[in-house]
Amino acid sequence: MNTIDTHYDVVIVGAGVGGGAMANRLTKTGARVLMIERGNYLPREADNWSVKAVFHQRKYTTKETWRDKSGNSFTPSTFYYVGGNSKFFGAATVRFRVEDFEELQHEDGIAPAWPVSYHEFAPYYDEAERLMGTHGTAGADPIEPPRSGPMPYPAIGHEPEIEAVAEKLRGKGLRPFPLPIAIDRHDGGKCIRCPTCDGFACKLGAKNDAEIRLVGPALATGLVDLVLDTKVLRMLTDGSGRRVTGIEVEQAGATRVISGDLFITSAGAINSTAILLRSANEKHPRGLGNNTSDQLGRNYMAHNNTAMMAINPLHKNRVKFQKSMAINDFYLANAHRPWPMGNVQGLGKLQGGMLTANAKWIPEWLMDLFAERSIDWWIMSEDLPRPENRVTLDKDGTIRVNYTPNNLTSHNALVRHWTRIMRSIGYPIVITQRMDITVSMHQCGTARFGNDPATSVLDPYGKVWDVDNLYVVDASFLPSSTGFNPSLTIVAQAIRVAEHIANNVLKASTAA
Ligand SMILES: Cc1cc2nc3c(=O)[nH]c(=O)nc-3n(C[C@H](O)[C@H](O)[C@H](O)COP(=O)(O)OP(=O)(O)OC[C@H]3O[C@@H](n4cnc5c(N)ncnc54)[C@H](O)[C@@H]3O)c2cc1C
Ligand code: SF4
């Protein structure tokens, strides 16, 4: 049974990337912090690395169902554990570009400017990389934004198979570079460099996920309590509607209210929205944080993502850790196309069973044959914020993700171009699969931050405009999805918000 105090200075919903980083930084303030997590610890066991358990039985994925815009039910690829979705992440910890913080013209529209510039944000990226233990080579990425120094650890290096591909790409005039990665792979580190990292949890605790790097160290200070298997249902406000007074939770089949002074929702972009929508009351009839802007849940983004297998039937790819390289030559407008196209990065090594999980009619031996001879890529392009792409709650309380992809022309052009490049370097067979709505791994944008309460849900420090003591600190805050993996930016924003709370909110309340 989870025992907790009756009142906390700060209550955080969700022990994932955003919540973990927030709790971690608040330990410096001496505040009493409670984290409420709907899941439990993910057991470290053989099944962590089993294709059958992870992809066929979906042992660790939520059993919850959501609905798409047509009302069809689907089971999202989302994970409810201490550490959140990062337990299964590919550990790519990448900074967004200077241009991502500014208004950026895409073929299908404009990605809006952020309320903060890259240069203001950069020191928080420095700290986020330290917290996550990023490995990489500063200066190797041809469009890398300015940074204050080297990465915390040197790049993990390419295995010979990948180095050979990098050499061929260089021969084509491209500039591949080491993908910044957060695994414990350096002298004295625990990582054994295995093929089951991206999309799997680490049996050894060597992946630098939010449990290992953020939540665990926060708990070790003794200043943070964590309550497990406890789902937050909604937030309660005082009569004025300006302050949250408590959180209603469901624990072991019963509901109870937990009170505090300051509240932070870090349940992920979709679940934070669901909580705020469920918290509708007389003063906030459209949900908490939705009075002024009607933007809560809107602008949902998740990237245009395609997985690619490029196969050389005559050559076996014996790589173990394939996610060590990335290509940014097409990230911004480029010689090939006058619009940003996206990022290409190595995908964790595909195995036959991973491919047959969603296509059971294909014989596994055939997919094994392909997978043993393929080099695999993740091709990721920006999708743009659109108000009609919106997370809502159906009458029965089920989450609905109303999403129609956009900016696909550029994404498809990148997939075609990368296919041509693969063929030109000796991979004649190329198989691609675009990710659908169930792959909500890069969900973001549902409570964007901004300078104008009429067009954003959060102020530039993540506080809900309509409520004085409520913050959203997870992927919800992103005003644009950019073409990169989001977790490092979520951590950096959490550190930034925590610093603001420490200096301006907690100090002020102590002084009063
Ligand atoms: C397979 C996979 C690969 C990925 N690879 C990468 C990568 O290489 N690089 C990268 O940057 N990103 C990657 N991501 C994405 C990354 O994991 C997410 O962007 C990140 O975890 C989001 O952080 P968050 O704080 O918004 O939410 P999460 O980390 O998901 O945390 C939300 C937490 O809130 C809890 N919660 C939800 N609802 C409630 C509730 N009602 N009450 C209490 N608790 C609740 C959840 O259980 C969870 O612990 C990947 C994701 C997946 C699934
Ligand atoms: S590559 Fe390293 S961090 Fe990733 S799962 Fe394997 S041992 Fe763990």
XYZ file of C-alpha atoms and ligand atoms in Angstrom:
573
model
C 0.000 0.000 0.000
C 1.251 3.467 -0.826
C 1.426 5.706 2.230
C 1.705 9.441 1.720
C 1.507 12.612 3.790
C -1.689 14.607 3.798
C -0.237 17.775 2.260
C 2.717 18.640 -0.013
C 4.385 21.840 -1.228
C 4.395 20.513 -4.776
C 2.355 17.677 -6.278
C 3.536 16.272 -9.629
C 1.319 14.036 -11.761
C 3.376 11.447 -13.668
C 6.880 10.075 -13.074
C 8.029 10.217 -16.696
C 10.461 12.513 -18.469
C 8.867 15.893 -17.642
C 7.721 14.938 -14.121
C 10.995 13.193 -13.335
C 13.116 16.164 -14.398
C 10.894 18.539 -12.430
C 11.090 16.429 -9.241
C 14.828 16.045 -9.713
C 15.392 19.806 -9.877
C 12.966 20.661 -7.080
C 15.080 18.622 -4.655
C 17.458 21.609 -4.686
C 14.746 23.783 -3.126
C 14.024 21.681 -0.043
C 10.309 21.653 -0.956
C 8.275 18.576 0.004
C 7.331 16.976 -3.295
C 4.918 14.176 -4.122
C 4.902 12.349 -7.455
C 1.728 10.475 -8.363
C 2.209 7.705 -10.919
C -0.528 5.527 -12.388
C 1.911 2.709 -13.157
C 4.505 0.836 -11.125
C 8.176 -0.004 -11.616
C 8.854 -1.991 -14.769
C 10.351 -5.331 -13.661
C 13.854 -6.080 -14.955
C 13.432 -9.529 -16.476
C 14.291 -11.645 -19.515
C 11.108 -10.541 -21.313
C 12.450 -6.960 -21.485
C 14.529 -8.131 -24.453
C 12.063 -10.631 -25.920
C 10.616 -9.722 -29.327
C 7.723 -12.085 -28.613
C 6.859 -10.457 -25.273
C 7.373 -6.847 -26.364
C 5.978 -6.877 -29.914
C 3.666 -9.900 -30.216
C 2.190 -10.154 -26.718
C 2.566 -6.400 -26.113
C 3.280 -7.366 -22.532
C 4.298 -3.890 -21.374
C 2.004 -1.678 -23.481
C -1.102 -0.204 -21.886
C -4.274 -2.231 -22.405
C -6.260 1.006 -22.470
C -8.016 1.928 -25.719
C -8.481 5.367 -27.268
C -10.511 6.370 -30.317
C -9.467 8.008 -33.567
C -11.331 10.802 -35.363
C -13.819 8.296 -36.855
C -14.558 6.707 -33.505
C -12.533 3.536 -34.175
C -10.870 2.101 -31.067
C -7.141 1.511 -30.992
C -4.574 0.528 -28.393
C -1.857 3.183 -28.315
C 1.806 2.231 -28.102
C 2.169 3.947 -24.761
C 3.718 2.811 -21.508
C 2.617 3.543 -17.943
C 5.596 2.977 -15.647
C 7.966 4.930 -13.453
C 10.038 6.547 -16.214
C 7.037 6.822 -18.538
C 7.561 6.247 -22.242
C 11.301 6.701 -21.877
C 11.547 3.167 -20.465
C 11.177 2.069 -24.105
C 12.793 5.016 -25.855
C 15.624 4.873 -28.346
C 17.690 7.210 -26.115
C 18.313 9.762 -28.894
C 18.762 12.997 -26.948
C 18.920 15.734 -29.526
C 18.718 19.525 -29.294
C 16.263 21.371 -31.513
C 17.808 23.883 -33.921
C 17.977 27.695 -33.711
C 15.460 27.749 -36.605
C 13.037 25.500 -34.691
C 12.582 28.228 -32.098
C 11.745 30.750 -34.826
C 8.931 30.893 -37.334
C 9.832 28.271 -39.922
C 8.217 28.017 -43.329
C 7.324 24.497 -44.409
C 5.758 23.359 -47.642
C 2.411 22.865 -45.921
C 2.432 25.927 -43.654
C 4.322 27.686 -40.900
C 5.738 26.198 -37.736
C 5.188 28.999 -35.209
C 7.885 30.860 -33.271
C 8.438 29.906 -29.630
C 8.151 32.468 -26.827
C 11.809 31.846 -26.039
C 14.835 31.835 -28.344
C 17.313 28.994 -28.726
C 19.967 31.192 -27.119
C 17.893 31.631 -23.948
C 17.116 27.922 -23.919
C 20.660 26.647 -24.589
C 21.928 26.634 -20.948
C 19.015 24.362 -20.038
C 20.019 22.007 -22.847
C 23.534 21.904 -21.330
C 22.043 20.861 -18.015
C 19.571 18.428 -19.634
C 22.410 16.630 -21.445
C 24.281 16.305 -18.141
C 21.195 14.967 -16.384
C 20.459 12.436 -19.141
C 24.116 11.477 -19.663
C 24.217 12.158 -23.396
C 27.054 10.696 -25.504
C 27.989 12.503 -28.700
C 30.532 14.604 -30.565
C 30.057 18.374 -30.387
C 30.465 20.046 -33.756
C 29.946 16.908 -35.859
C 26.350 17.680 -36.837
C 26.554 20.093 -39.792
C 23.558 22.141 -38.610
C 24.255 21.875 -34.881
C 23.154 24.951 -32.934
C 25.763 26.814 -30.848
C 26.701 25.079 -27.601
C 28.901 25.950 -24.655
C 31.162 22.894 -24.712
C 31.521 19.185 -25.387
C 28.814 16.608 -24.767
C 28.991 14.995 -21.315
C 30.381 11.738 -22.777
C 32.132 10.926 -26.071
C 30.073 9.386 -28.883
C 29.422 5.663 -28.510
C 30.999 5.086 -31.961
C 29.755 3.170 -34.977
C 30.158 -0.562 -35.423
C 32.061 -1.484 -38.632
C 28.846 -2.077 -40.626
C 27.592 1.426 -39.860
C 30.979 3.050 -40.375
C 31.038 1.471 -43.858
C 27.620 2.966 -44.633
C 28.749 6.346 -43.281
C 31.739 6.214 -45.631
C 29.480 5.497 -48.619
C 27.174 8.359 -47.628
C 30.160 10.699 -47.390
C 31.041 9.549 -50.890
C 27.648 10.888 -51.976
C 28.435 14.277 -50.472
C 26.363 13.741 -47.325
C 27.517 14.551 -43.786
C 26.480 11.729 -41.419
C 27.295 12.333 -37.750
C 27.073 10.452 -34.422
C 23.498 10.589 -33.091
C 23.562 11.909 -29.483
C 22.543 8.936 -27.355
C 21.801 8.548 -23.630
C 22.984 5.076 -22.654
C 25.565 4.125 -20.029
C 28.234 3.266 -22.601
C 31.624 4.582 -21.501
C 34.464 3.374 -19.294
C 32.862 1.790 -16.249
C 29.354 2.001 -17.762
C 26.821 -0.833 -17.536
C 25.728 -0.960 -21.198
C 26.758 -4.090 -23.105
C 25.688 -2.656 -26.493
C 22.887 -5.049 -27.399
C 20.393 -5.104 -30.309
C 17.283 -4.731 -28.118
C 17.386 -1.092 -26.981
C 15.157 1.105 -29.181
C 11.558 0.004 -28.450
C 12.632 -2.309 -25.597
C 13.337 -1.649 -21.912
C 16.842 -2.263 -20.594
C 17.152 -5.397 -18.456
C 20.410 -4.044 -17.017
C 19.209 -0.562 -16.094
C 21.866 0.805 -18.460
C 19.550 2.954 -20.553
C 19.494 6.530 -19.301
C 15.715 6.741 -19.074
C 13.699 8.924 -16.723
C 13.522 6.296 -13.979
C 17.297 5.810 -13.899
C 18.502 9.398 -14.431
C 15.719 11.575 -13.021
C 13.256 9.881 -10.662
C 15.667 7.511 -8.886
C 18.142 10.253 -7.893
C 15.242 12.512 -6.798
C 13.858 9.800 -4.504
C 17.326 9.145 -3.106
C 17.361 12.636 -1.568
C 14.461 11.697 0.713
C 12.710 14.943 -0.237
C 10.405 13.356 -2.799
C 7.660 10.795 -2.196
C 6.355 8.616 -5.009
C 2.936 7.010 -4.879
C 2.384 4.166 -7.373
C -0.606 2.531 -9.073
C -2.521 5.736 -8.450
C -4.341 7.343 -11.345
C -5.115 11.040 -11.248
C -8.685 11.639 -12.310
C -9.071 15.408 -12.055
C -8.026 18.592 -10.303
C -10.258 20.536 -7.933
C -10.204 24.334 -7.661
C -11.319 26.846 -5.065
C -14.484 28.884 -5.568
C -12.687 31.568 -7.573
C -11.339 28.956 -9.998
C -7.896 30.611 -9.749
C -6.245 27.992 -7.512
C -6.087 24.229 -7.571
C -6.680 22.951 -4.047
C -6.395 19.214 -4.543
C -6.166 16.286 -6.878
C -8.703 13.492 -7.017
C -7.036 10.128 -7.475
C -8.131 6.550 -7.908
C -6.122 4.133 -5.801
C -6.951 0.442 -5.367
C -10.506 1.030 -6.575
C -11.202 3.916 -4.179
C -11.041 7.644 -4.791
C -9.383 10.161 -2.501
C -8.154 13.742 -2.634
C -4.526 14.803 -2.161
C -3.892 18.441 -1.301
C -0.936 20.707 -1.976
C 0.192 24.255 -2.689
C 1.504 23.909 -6.224
C 0.449 21.398 -8.878
C 2.268 20.159 -11.953
C 0.779 17.849 -14.516
C 3.364 15.771 -16.367
C 1.183 12.904 -17.533
C 2.201 13.208 -21.205
C 0.564 15.355 -23.876
C -2.561 13.219 -24.218
C -3.119 12.284 -20.584
C -2.386 15.772 -19.222
C -5.052 17.066 -21.597
C -7.483 14.374 -20.447
C -6.919 15.332 -16.789
C -7.444 19.046 -17.477
C -10.563 18.368 -19.555
C -11.952 16.088 -16.831
C -11.381 18.920 -14.325
C -14.072 21.114 -15.926
C -16.152 22.907 -13.317
C -18.424 25.942 -13.015
C -15.508 28.380 -13.369
C -13.814 26.365 -16.110
C -16.652 24.866 -18.157
C -14.351 23.839 -21.058
C -11.672 22.324 -18.827
C -8.868 23.799 -16.724
C -6.693 26.154 -18.722
C -9.157 26.435 -21.545
C -11.199 29.528 -20.657
C -9.261 32.193 -22.489
C -7.874 30.389 -25.500
C -9.949 27.274 -26.200
C -6.582 25.786 -27.211
C -6.369 22.927 -24.681
C -6.054 19.622 -26.542
C -5.684 21.368 -29.910
C -2.549 21.444 -32.093
C -1.830 17.792 -31.356
C 1.292 16.641 -33.196
C 3.197 13.349 -33.295
C 5.603 13.645 -36.288
C 5.441 12.035 -39.691
C 7.479 8.895 -39.074
C 8.519 6.155 -41.468
C 10.561 3.055 -40.693
C 12.735 1.879 -43.592
C 14.546 -1.405 -44.240
C 17.183 -1.149 -46.950
C 18.245 -4.647 -47.927
C 21.361 -5.966 -49.600
C 20.483 -9.629 -50.266
C 24.164 -10.527 -50.634
C 25.410 -9.058 -47.374
C 24.564 -9.770 -43.742
C 24.357 -6.825 -41.381
C 25.837 -8.032 -38.105
C 25.443 -4.778 -36.225
C 24.190 -4.837 -32.647
C 23.474 -1.204 -31.744
C 22.427 0.434 -34.997
C 21.077 3.749 -33.653
C 24.440 5.494 -33.709
C 24.213 7.663 -36.831
C 22.026 10.490 -38.126
C 21.819 12.673 -41.219
C 20.626 16.267 -41.130
C 21.457 17.308 -44.693
C 17.742 17.572 -45.500
C 16.551 18.974 -42.166
C 16.217 22.561 -43.388
C 15.634 23.891 -46.906
C 18.300 22.216 -49.029
C 19.661 21.834 -52.545
C 17.230 19.014 -53.166
C 14.075 20.846 -52.064
C 13.379 24.420 -50.896
C 11.534 23.226 -47.756
C 12.580 21.434 -44.590
C 12.253 17.682 -45.103
C 13.336 16.102 -41.827
C 15.896 14.007 -40.051
C 17.124 10.506 -40.864
C 18.544 8.389 -38.034
C 19.462 4.797 -37.432
C 16.691 2.635 -36.076
C 17.307 -0.020 -33.441
C 18.183 -3.202 -35.368
C 14.990 -4.725 -36.759
C 14.374 -8.425 -36.233
C 11.996 -10.618 -38.222
C 9.588 -11.040 -35.312
C 9.226 -7.273 -34.903
C 7.995 -7.047 -38.491
C 5.565 -9.957 -38.338
C 3.934 -8.633 -35.150
C 1.695 -6.396 -37.293
C 1.692 -8.545 -40.435
C 1.080 -12.074 -39.227
C 0.466 -13.355 -42.771
C 4.129 -12.853 -43.698
C 6.264 -15.881 -42.777
C 8.749 -15.030 -40.047
C 11.596 -16.872 -41.835
C 11.225 -14.458 -44.755
C 11.325 -11.430 -42.508
C 14.321 -12.876 -40.663
C 16.041 -13.267 -44.020
C 15.383 -9.589 -44.831
C 16.196 -8.309 -41.346
C 19.539 -10.117 -41.275
C 20.499 -8.296 -44.484
C 19.013 -4.868 -43.878
C 20.144 -1.554 -42.572
C 17.225 0.149 -40.856
C 16.301 3.809 -40.644
C 13.847 6.072 -38.864
C 12.771 8.949 -41.100
C 11.121 11.742 -39.138
C 9.564 14.960 -40.436
C 7.760 17.805 -38.753
C 3.965 17.861 -38.647
C 2.393 21.266 -38.125
C 0.071 22.452 -35.358
C -3.513 22.546 -36.565
C -6.414 23.473 -34.269
C -8.590 20.679 -35.637
C -6.005 18.063 -34.652
C -7.348 17.808 -31.180
C -7.463 15.522 -28.134
C -10.963 15.386 -26.630
C -12.948 13.194 -24.268
C -15.937 11.231 -25.503
C -19.103 11.178 -23.401
C -18.065 7.856 -21.847
C -14.728 9.417 -20.803
C -12.643 7.669 -23.493
C -9.791 9.677 -24.975
C -10.301 10.618 -28.621
C -7.342 11.623 -30.772
C -8.747 13.577 -33.710
C -5.701 13.617 -35.959
C -5.168 14.054 -39.690
C -1.493 14.088 -40.713
C -0.171 17.153 -42.579
C 3.041 18.283 -44.260
C 3.252 14.836 -45.827
C 4.554 15.962 -49.217
C 7.931 16.870 -47.730
C 8.022 13.686 -45.664
C 7.214 11.520 -48.663
C 9.847 13.351 -50.712
C 12.436 12.565 -48.023
C 11.420 8.892 -47.946
C 11.707 8.711 -51.745
C 15.037 10.517 -51.747
C 16.475 8.295 -49.021
C 15.262 5.235 -50.956
C 17.195 6.437 -54.005
C 20.291 7.019 -51.888
C 20.041 3.541 -50.356
C 19.750 1.960 -53.796
C 22.732 3.958 -55.013
C 24.947 2.636 -52.187
C 24.103 -1.023 -52.654
C 20.737 -1.718 -51.054
C 18.442 -2.564 -54.003
C 15.412 -3.673 -51.974
C 13.759 -1.005 -49.834
C 10.698 -1.609 -47.671
C 9.014 1.260 -45.843
C 6.212 1.547 -43.337
C 4.685 4.830 -42.238
C 3.627 4.962 -38.596
C -0.081 5.394 -37.913
C -2.075 6.970 -35.094
C -1.324 4.112 -32.687
C 2.334 5.186 -32.633
C 1.856 8.126 -30.305
C 5.458 8.051 -29.078
C 6.195 11.688 -30.057
C 2.829 13.109 -28.946
C 3.026 16.817 -28.159
C 1.533 20.281 -28.527
C -1.800 19.981 -26.698
C -1.081 22.766 -24.174
C 1.371 24.962 -26.003
C 3.274 27.737 -24.294
C 3.271 31.268 -25.666
C 3.245 34.988 -24.954
C -0.440 35.474 -25.665
C -3.151 33.972 -23.431
C -5.549 34.154 -26.377
C -3.545 31.654 -28.435
C -1.721 29.519 -25.877
C -2.605 27.436 -22.813
C 0.616 28.090 -20.874
C 2.727 31.145 -20.216
C 6.420 30.977 -21.214
C 7.253 29.282 -17.883
C 4.656 26.556 -18.286
C 2.017 28.006 -15.939
C -1.578 27.626 -17.031
C -2.674 31.187 -17.884
C -6.094 30.753 -16.241
C -4.879 29.237 -12.948
C -2.308 30.656 -10.508
C -0.726 27.455 -9.113
C -0.924 24.968 -11.975
C 1.884 24.086 -14.423
C 2.100 21.635 -17.320
C 5.578 20.142 -17.712
C 5.693 17.454 -20.372
C 5.526 17.238 -24.172
C 2.239 19.209 -24.141
C 4.086 22.542 -24.069
C 5.740 22.240 -27.492
C 4.347 24.845 -29.933
C 5.920 22.945 -32.847
C 6.969 19.320 -33.116
C 10.181 20.070 -35.061
C 11.794 17.145 -36.859
C 13.638 15.762 -33.829
C 13.096 13.402 -30.914
C 11.516 15.416 -28.101
C 12.774 14.099 -24.750
C 15.875 16.296 -24.267
C 13.781 19.401 -24.914
C 11.137 18.243 -22.411
C 13.884 17.810 -19.804
C 15.386 21.231 -20.622
C 12.014 22.966 -20.273
C 11.363 21.131 -16.979
C 14.689 22.408 -15.630
C 13.815 25.920 -16.818
C 10.384 25.831 -15.188
C 11.790 24.325 -11.977
C 14.349 27.148 -11.773
C 11.567 29.688 -12.260
C 9.420 28.046 -9.570
C 12.370 27.886 -7.176
C 13.314 31.546 -7.641
C 9.934 33.184 -8.057
C 7.233 30.993 -6.571
C 8.603 28.944 -3.669
C 10.904 31.758 -2.417
C 8.040 34.242 -2.577
C 5.728 31.940 -0.612
C 8.443 31.384 2.070
C 8.996 35.125 2.356
C 5.264 35.905 2.671
C 9.354 3.202 -28.434
C 9.678 4.635 -28.152
C 10.878 5.166 -28.621
C 11.181 6.511 -28.367
N 12.421 6.989 -28.715
C 12.765 8.239 -28.380
C 14.084 8.713 -28.597
O 14.960 7.996 -29.076
N 14.364 9.994 -28.240
C 13.418 10.824 -27.688
O 13.718 11.981 -27.422
N 12.176 10.389 -27.468
C 11.832 9.121 -27.769
N 10.583 8.669 -27.470
C 9.609 9.625 -26.927
C 9.825 9.935 -25.443
O 9.846 8.746 -24.704
C 8.685 10.847 -25.006
O 8.741 12.023 -25.803
C 8.789 11.252 -23.556
O 8.825 10.134 -22.705
C 7.590 12.124 -23.201
O 7.764 12.642 -21.908
P 6.522 13.157 -21.083
O 7.035 13.644 -19.795
O 5.724 14.060 -21.955
O 5.608 11.842 -20.881
P 5.990 10.412 -20.319
O 7.450 10.245 -20.230
O 5.221 9.403 -21.062
O 5.453 10.462 -18.818
C 4.094 10.519 -18.461
C 3.931 9.787 -17.126
O 2.659 10.076 -16.572
C 2.017 8.882 -16.133
N 0.573 9.116 -16.199
C -0.187 9.262 -17.319
N -1.467 9.525 -16.962
C -1.509 9.577 -15.610
C -2.555 9.792 -14.675
N -3.814 10.039 -15.058
N -2.253 9.727 -13.345
C -0.969 9.463 -12.935
N 0.051 9.239 -13.794
C -0.214 9.313 -15.117
C 2.539 7.826 -17.112
O 2.439 6.515 -16.583
C 3.994 8.272 -17.297
O 4.847 7.740 -16.319
C 10.251 7.339 -27.683
C 9.058 6.795 -27.206
C 8.766 5.457 -27.430
C 7.475 4.894 -26.893
S 22.146 -1.175 -25.678
Fe 22.833 -0.903 -23.579
S 21.324 0.497 -22.660
Fe 20.412 -0.344 -24.526
S 19.216 -2.103 -23.810
Fe 21.257 -2.875 -24.461
S 22.473 -2.863 -22.551
Fe 20.658 -1.594 -22.177
